[in-house]
Short mmCIF file of C-alpha atoms in Angstrom, two decimals:
data_model
loop_
_atom_site.label_atom_id
_atom_site.label_comp_id
_atom_site.label_asym_id
_atom_site.label_seq_id
_atom_site.Cartn_x
_atom_site.Cartn_y
_atom_site.Cartn_z
CA MET A 14 72.90 -100.31 -12.96
CA SER A 15 70.01 -102.48 -13.02
CA VAL A 16 67.10 -102.96 -16.00
CA GLN A 17 63.91 -103.62 -15.03
CA VAL A 18 61.84 -106.48 -16.56
CA THR A 19 58.71 -106.76 -16.06
CA SER A 20 56.40 -110.24 -16.39
CA THR A 21 53.40 -108.47 -18.49
CA ILE A 22 56.38 -107.51 -21.73
CA PRO A 23 58.16 -110.40 -23.60
CA THR A 24 61.67 -109.07 -22.80
CA PHE A 25 64.65 -110.75 -24.38
CA ALA A 26 68.28 -110.82 -22.77
CA VAL A 27 71.01 -110.40 -25.59
CA VAL A 28 73.82 -112.50 -24.52
CA GLY A 29 77.23 -113.41 -25.64
CA ARG A 30 81.08 -112.42 -25.85
CA VAL A 31 82.26 -108.98 -27.00
CA ASN A 32 82.67 -107.83 -30.55
CA LYS A 33 80.58 -111.11 -31.65
CA GLY A 34 77.94 -109.14 -33.17
CA LYS A 35 75.52 -108.61 -29.49
CA SER A 36 74.92 -104.63 -30.38
CA SER A 37 74.56 -105.05 -33.86
CA VAL A 38 71.92 -107.51 -33.63
CA ILE A 39 70.23 -105.27 -31.51
CA ALA A 40 70.85 -102.00 -33.59
CA SER A 41 68.94 -103.49 -36.22
CA LEU A 42 65.98 -105.37 -34.45
CA ILE A 43 64.83 -102.41 -32.71
CA GLU A 44 66.47 -99.85 -36.23
CA ASN A 45 68.00 -97.93 -33.49
CA ASP A 46 71.48 -95.84 -34.49
CA ARG A 47 71.98 -94.70 -30.58
CA VAL A 48 73.04 -98.48 -29.90
CA LYS A 49 76.80 -98.59 -29.62
CA ILE A 50 78.93 -100.33 -31.91
CA SER A 51 82.28 -100.68 -31.28
CA PRO A 52 85.58 -102.93 -32.50
CA ARG A 53 86.88 -102.12 -29.15
CA PRO A 54 86.31 -104.79 -26.84
CA GLY A 55 84.17 -104.46 -23.92
CA THR A 56 81.79 -101.59 -25.29
CA THR A 57 78.61 -102.68 -23.35
CA THR A 58 79.64 -102.73 -19.83
CA GLU A 59 76.29 -102.28 -18.32
CA CYS A 60 72.88 -103.99 -19.29
CA VAL A 61 71.16 -101.50 -21.52
CA ARG A 62 67.26 -101.61 -22.07
CA TYR A 63 65.47 -100.76 -25.24
CA ASP A 64 61.88 -101.14 -25.33
CA VAL A 65 60.45 -101.19 -28.84
CA ALA A 66 56.58 -100.17 -29.35
CA VAL A 67 53.87 -99.19 -31.85
CA ASP A 68 51.41 -96.28 -31.37
CA GLY A 69 53.34 -95.28 -27.58
CA GLN A 70 52.44 -99.15 -26.12
CA THR A 71 55.78 -101.14 -25.51
CA LEU A 72 55.42 -104.63 -27.53
CA PHE A 73 58.66 -106.45 -26.32
CA CYS A 74 62.22 -105.33 -24.65
CA VAL A 75 65.22 -106.23 -25.70
CA ILE A 76 68.49 -105.42 -23.10
CA ASP A 77 71.94 -105.55 -23.74
CA THR A 78 74.82 -107.47 -21.53
CA PRO A 79 78.33 -107.18 -20.85
CA GLY A 80 79.88 -110.35 -21.76
CA PHE A 81 81.22 -113.57 -19.39
CA GLU A 82 84.14 -112.93 -17.49
CA ASP A 83 84.87 -116.15 -16.38
CA ALA A 84 82.57 -118.48 -17.20
CA PRO A 85 84.50 -121.66 -16.45
CA ARG A 86 85.10 -120.74 -12.67
CA ALA A 87 81.33 -119.39 -12.00
CA LEU A 88 80.28 -122.89 -13.54
CA TYR A 89 82.64 -124.95 -11.69
CA TRP A 90 80.96 -122.59 -8.89
CA MET A 91 77.81 -124.10 -9.22
CA LYS A 92 78.62 -127.79 -10.04
CA SER A 93 80.14 -127.88 -6.96
CA ARG A 94 77.21 -127.15 -4.83
CA GLU A 95 74.62 -128.93 -7.58
CA ARG A 96 73.08 -132.34 -6.27
CA SER A 97 70.46 -132.93 -8.73
CA ALA A 98 69.29 -130.83 -11.84
CA ALA A 99 66.13 -129.70 -10.42
CA GLU A 100 68.57 -127.29 -8.49
CA ARG A 101 70.11 -125.49 -11.05
CA PRO A 102 67.76 -122.66 -11.02
CA GLY A 103 68.51 -122.10 -7.79
CA LEU A 104 72.21 -122.26 -7.97
CA VAL A 105 71.78 -119.45 -10.25
CA ARG A 106 70.13 -117.10 -8.01
CA GLU A 107 72.19 -118.33 -5.67
CA PHE A 108 75.46 -117.10 -7.05
CA VAL A 109 74.01 -114.06 -8.00
CA ASN A 110 72.90 -113.22 -4.81
CA THR A 111 76.99 -114.39 -3.56
CA PHE A 112 78.74 -112.66 -5.78
CA ALA A 113 76.49 -109.61 -6.44
CA GLY A 114 78.34 -106.23 -5.09
CA THR A 115 81.39 -107.97 -4.84
CA ASP A 116 84.57 -107.37 -7.17
CA GLU A 117 84.04 -110.86 -8.37
CA PHE A 118 82.03 -111.97 -11.30
CA VAL A 119 80.75 -108.81 -11.91
CA GLU A 120 80.26 -109.58 -15.66
CA GLU A 121 78.46 -112.87 -15.08
CA CYS A 122 76.26 -111.04 -12.00
CA ARG A 123 75.00 -108.27 -14.30
CA LEU A 124 74.00 -110.33 -17.40
CA LEU A 125 71.81 -112.73 -14.70
CA GLN A 126 70.27 -110.81 -12.90
CA PRO A 127 67.97 -109.48 -16.01
CA VAL A 128 67.72 -113.43 -16.73
CA LEU A 129 66.76 -114.39 -13.01
CA ASP A 130 63.79 -111.40 -13.51
CA GLY A 131 62.32 -113.09 -16.14
CA ALA A 132 63.90 -112.36 -19.47
CA CYS A 133 64.51 -114.91 -22.10
CA ILE A 134 67.93 -115.52 -23.96
CA LEU A 135 69.29 -114.34 -27.00
CA TYR A 136 72.84 -115.96 -27.06
CA VAL A 137 74.73 -114.45 -30.05
CA VAL A 138 78.00 -116.02 -31.75
CA ASN A 139 79.71 -115.05 -34.45
CA GLY A 140 79.67 -117.83 -37.46
CA ASP A 141 82.71 -116.26 -39.53
CA GLU A 142 85.08 -117.85 -36.20
CA PRO A 143 85.77 -121.65 -35.44
CA TYR A 144 83.90 -122.73 -32.47
CA ARG A 145 85.62 -123.67 -29.42
CA PRO A 146 85.17 -125.49 -26.53
CA ASN A 147 85.36 -123.12 -24.08
CA TYR A 148 82.15 -121.46 -25.06
CA GLU A 149 80.68 -124.09 -23.33
CA ALA A 150 80.99 -123.34 -19.89
CA GLU A 151 79.11 -119.78 -20.28
CA MET A 152 76.15 -121.93 -22.60
CA GLU A 153 75.93 -124.40 -19.75
CA ILE A 154 75.08 -121.77 -17.26
CA LEU A 155 72.60 -120.42 -19.73
CA ARG A 156 71.04 -123.69 -19.42
CA TYR A 157 71.22 -123.72 -15.78
CA THR A 158 69.59 -120.95 -15.36
CA GLY A 159 65.83 -122.71 -16.79
CA ARG A 160 64.75 -119.68 -18.90
CA PRO A 161 63.97 -120.30 -22.82
CA THR A 162 66.86 -119.63 -24.73
CA MET A 163 67.60 -119.18 -28.54
CA ALA A 164 70.59 -118.80 -30.02
CA LEU A 165 71.67 -116.71 -32.92
CA ILE A 166 74.80 -117.72 -35.25
CA ASN A 167 75.59 -114.06 -36.63
CA ARG A 168 77.01 -113.88 -40.07
CA SER A 169 79.05 -110.83 -41.62
CA THR A 170 81.65 -112.34 -44.36
CA SER A 171 82.19 -115.62 -45.55
CA GLY A 172 80.30 -117.79 -42.54
CA ARG A 173 82.66 -120.23 -42.93
CA TYR A 174 82.04 -121.85 -39.55
CA LEU A 175 78.47 -121.83 -39.64
CA ASP A 176 77.69 -125.72 -39.95
CA GLU A 177 80.60 -125.88 -37.16
CA TRP A 178 78.35 -123.59 -34.38
CA GLN A 179 74.86 -125.12 -35.77
CA ARG A 180 75.75 -128.27 -34.52
CA ALA A 181 77.29 -127.38 -31.38
CA LEU A 182 74.09 -125.00 -30.43
CA ASP A 183 71.48 -127.25 -31.21
CA GLN A 184 72.55 -129.43 -28.08
CA PHE A 185 72.05 -126.52 -25.59
CA PHE A 186 69.32 -123.96 -26.98
CA LYS A 187 65.58 -124.58 -27.93
CA LEU A 188 66.15 -122.20 -30.83
CA VAL A 189 68.65 -121.84 -33.38
CA ARG A 190 68.61 -119.43 -35.97
CA LEU A 191 71.44 -117.25 -38.75
CA PHE A 192 71.40 -114.03 -38.73
CA ASP A 193 73.41 -110.94 -40.68
CA ALA A 194 73.22 -108.09 -38.67
CA HIS A 195 75.03 -106.05 -41.35
CA GLY A 196 72.83 -107.18 -44.41
CA VAL A 197 69.44 -107.63 -42.68
CA THR A 198 66.40 -107.55 -44.58
CA TYR A 199 62.35 -107.12 -43.41
CA HIS A 200 62.13 -110.78 -43.87
CA ASP A 201 64.68 -111.39 -41.68
CA ARG A 202 63.41 -109.09 -38.85
CA ARG A 203 60.10 -110.62 -39.53
CA ALA A 204 61.91 -114.55 -39.26
CA LEU A 205 63.41 -112.98 -35.74
CA LEU A 206 60.44 -112.01 -34.44
CA GLU A 207 58.53 -115.29 -35.41
CA ALA A 208 61.26 -117.09 -33.42
CA PHE A 209 60.39 -115.10 -30.57
CA ARG A 210 56.65 -116.01 -30.93
CA LEU A 211 58.37 -119.83 -30.78
CA LEU A 212 60.28 -119.23 -27.80
CA THR A 213 57.30 -117.14 -25.97
CA PRO A 214 54.14 -118.48 -26.88
CA GLN A 215 52.36 -117.15 -24.14
CA PHE A 216 53.15 -113.05 -25.17
CA ALA A 217 51.16 -114.43 -28.81
CA GLY A 218 49.36 -111.29 -28.73
CA GLN A 219 51.92 -108.71 -28.29
CA LEU A 220 54.69 -110.09 -30.42
CA ASP A 221 51.82 -110.68 -33.05
CA ALA A 222 51.31 -106.79 -32.85
CA ALA A 223 54.96 -105.94 -33.18
CA LEU A 224 54.84 -108.17 -36.44
CA ALA A 225 51.64 -105.94 -38.01
CA GLY A 226 53.67 -102.90 -36.69
CA LEU A 227 56.96 -103.94 -38.83
CA ALA A 228 54.38 -105.08 -41.54
CA LEU A 229 52.69 -101.23 -41.12
CA GLU A 230 56.26 -99.46 -41.19
CA ARG A 231 57.41 -101.04 -44.44
CA ARG A 232 54.26 -100.55 -46.18
CA ARG A 233 54.80 -96.64 -45.41
CA ARG A 234 58.21 -96.50 -45.94
CA ARG A 235 57.50 -98.03 -49.29
CA TYR A 236 54.64 -95.39 -49.78
CA GLU A 237 57.25 -92.58 -48.77
CA VAL A 238 59.41 -93.42 -51.35
CA ALA A 239 57.52 -93.69 -54.17
#
């Protein structure tokens, strides 16, 4: 199943391995309990788009994507055809065009298609688990797309490996932020939207409206509680 990406609405494809907090990040960002969250691997098998709207106007979208299936082999396919860095976005498109609809690289094609259609990338990792070099193939593929990229280090318990992840991710992504999807606050959500605004300044107006809507919703809830 494909999802529509509209050039007039800021769209962020949430990418990462299964069970690293992708769906939890999306659920906390859009405050939607319908997002599937499961301890079992492979919960997200298709791209799913969620629109965030205020007063009926969609301000931004997030797309939950499946995890990489065989990133090292996919990266090898691209590198073996590469002649210059300028060709890399085209190689990613050629890769998807070659394997879409086949039995090979099914998950890679699914998650890369919305990026090729114009979505920015939000890459999610688990800061409670150690960084390993085998993550670098998928991060390199995302860098090949040439799209604006941001990494989110999700922390749910100790956050023991946060510094290690930060040093590695800084080499691949334009922005790196920390996030606790299970203990998220209003200020955490606001900081994430402000990071989105830095990543896509051309959509500043819509993201400013999203920030204003978030503040308004907070005041409404405080009023109801009082």
